[in-house]
Amino acid sequence: MLLSELSFTIERVPGKDNELPDILSRNPCTEETSSGEPELERMFPSTRCAHNKNQEPSVPVLSALYTTPLAKDLVLEQQLYPIICRDMDRWRRISLNPMNTQEDQDFLTNNRLDEQGFWRKEKSDDKWRLHVLITLRPRILWEFRDAPLSGHPGSDETIRDICQRFFCPGMHRDIRRYVSGCHLCICCKPVRQDLAPNMRLRAAKHAWETIAVDLMGPYPRTKDGNRFILVVTDLFTRWVEAFPLRASDAPRLMRILEPQVFSRYGYPKRILSDNGTQFTGHIWAEAGQ
C-alpha cells in the first residue's frame, strides 16, 4: 500500500550484482543479545492487541477479538503441569543449597527459572528454550503458521522458527504432520507429481512433426446430421483445424485425416490423443503402421 503511492520504475538486477537488498528477505539476527540470554519480546510472534484510544497498537489490528498473549499462557500452563512443577521445585531447592552433587549442578546449569517461565539450555548451541506442554502445541502452531501475520510457511521454516524458541519432544513430527494436513495449503498449492513413463513431455521441433487429435461432442445434431467435431492441432505452430462428423468411430476419423490433413501437411512422426476407444482400437493401430 505504501509503494502504490510512489512513482518508480522496476528493474531486474541479477542476484550476484544485488547482494545488499538480500538482508531485507532474511530474519533478524538473533545474536544481537548476549549469548544464551532469553529475550521474550523477540521470542514470540507479533500479537494482536485490544484497541485503546490513548495508545496506538504496535501492529495493524486485523481482528477486534482480544487473545491472551502466548507467553502468558505458556507460563500459566507450566505452573499447572506436574512434571514441570517438580523440576521447578528441584531447581529452587538446588539454587538455595550451595553444596550440591555434580548431577544437581548440571541440572542447575542446563535449566533456568524466572518470572518468564522455566527454560532449558540446549548443549548444541547454548541457547535457552522455553518448556512447552503438549496441550499448547496447537496454539503455538497456529501462532507461528496460521495467524494472519505468519503467512503459512512450509515445514522446514516452521520447524526452524518454533524449535529456536521452544523445547518439546516430538515437535518436528507434529509440525510436519500439521503442515502436510493444512486444508488451505492443499487447496491452494499445486501438487507436483512425476509424469508416468508413457506421458513424458514431447517438444515438437518442426511444423507438423507432432500433432494432437481430439474429439468434441456429442452436440445437438445439425441440419447436416453432424454431432461431433474432430480437432487437429500442430504442436509446433499451434495451427488448429476442425472437422464436423456425424459419428466418432475410427474408420470415419481416418477418412477425414488421410485426405484433409496428411495429404496437405504430410504424415507426422507422432500423434497424441487421449484413451478414447477410437484411438485405442486395432483400426487406429493398423493405420498408424
mmCIF file of N, CA, C and O in Angstrom, residues 48 56 79 99 112 131 178 204 234 265 269:
data_model
loop_
_atom_site.group_PDB
_atom_site.id
_atom_site.type_symbol
_atom_site.label_atom_id
_atom_site.label_comp_id
_atom_site.label_asym_id
_atom_site.label_seq_id
_atom_site.Cartn_x
_atom_site.Cartn_y
_atom_site.Cartn_z
ATOM 1 N N ARG A 48 -1.826 -9.613 18.485
ATOM 2 C CA ARG A 48 -2.869 -8.607 18.313
ATOM 3 C C ARG A 48 -3.224 -8.013 19.671
ATOM 4 O O ARG A 48 -3.270 -8.710 20.671
ATOM 5 N N GLU A 56 -1.769 3.752 20.492
ATOM 6 C CA GLU A 56 -1.882 3.127 19.198
ATOM 7 C C GLU A 56 -1.338 1.703 19.250
ATOM 8 O O GLU A 56 -0.338 1.445 19.926
ATOM 9 N N GLN A 79 2.921 -23.903 35.317
ATOM 10 C CA GLN A 79 2.655 -23.984 36.752
ATOM 11 C C GLN A 79 1.578 -25.006 37.086
ATOM 12 O O GLN A 79 1.397 -25.350 38.264
ATOM 13 N N MET A 99 25.883 -26.646 48.511
ATOM 14 C CA MET A 99 26.563 -27.949 48.489
ATOM 15 C C MET A 99 25.687 -28.934 47.732
ATOM 16 O O MET A 99 24.759 -29.524 48.281
ATOM 17 N N ARG A 112 16.655 -23.152 33.916
ATOM 18 C CA ARG A 112 16.566 -21.802 34.473
ATOM 19 C C ARG A 112 15.116 -21.474 34.789
ATOM 20 O O ARG A 112 14.207 -21.784 33.987
ATOM 21 N N HIS A 131 10.167 -24.483 27.976
ATOM 22 C CA HIS A 131 9.474 -25.773 28.007
ATOM 23 C C HIS A 131 8.032 -25.596 27.529
ATOM 24 O O HIS A 131 7.319 -24.694 27.974
ATOM 25 N N TYR A 178 1.196 -31.508 10.866
ATOM 26 C CA TYR A 178 0.272 -30.376 10.857
ATOM 27 C C TYR A 178 0.318 -29.631 9.521
ATOM 28 O O TYR A 178 -0.714 -29.299 8.938
ATOM 29 N N ALA A 204 7.866 -30.511 -29.859
ATOM 30 C CA ALA A 204 7.978 -30.542 -31.312
ATOM 31 C C ALA A 204 9.025 -29.535 -31.772
ATOM 32 O O ALA A 204 9.109 -28.419 -31.259
ATOM 33 N N ASP A 234 -1.433 -28.707 -34.635
ATOM 34 C CA ASP A 234 0.008 -28.855 -34.802
ATOM 35 C C ASP A 234 0.687 -28.258 -33.576
ATOM 36 O O ASP A 234 0.531 -27.051 -33.290
ATOM 37 N N TYR A 265 -0.248 -31.826 -45.359
ATOM 38 C CA TYR A 265 0.896 -31.496 -44.500
ATOM 39 C C TYR A 265 1.895 -32.643 -44.355
ATOM 40 O O TYR A 265 2.958 -32.462 -43.775
ATOM 41 N N LYS A 269 5.349 -37.522 -37.329
ATOM 42 C CA LYS A 269 6.105 -38.558 -36.626
ATOM 43 C C LYS A 269 5.344 -39.071 -35.411
ATOM 44 O O LYS A 269 5.473 -40.235 -35.038
#
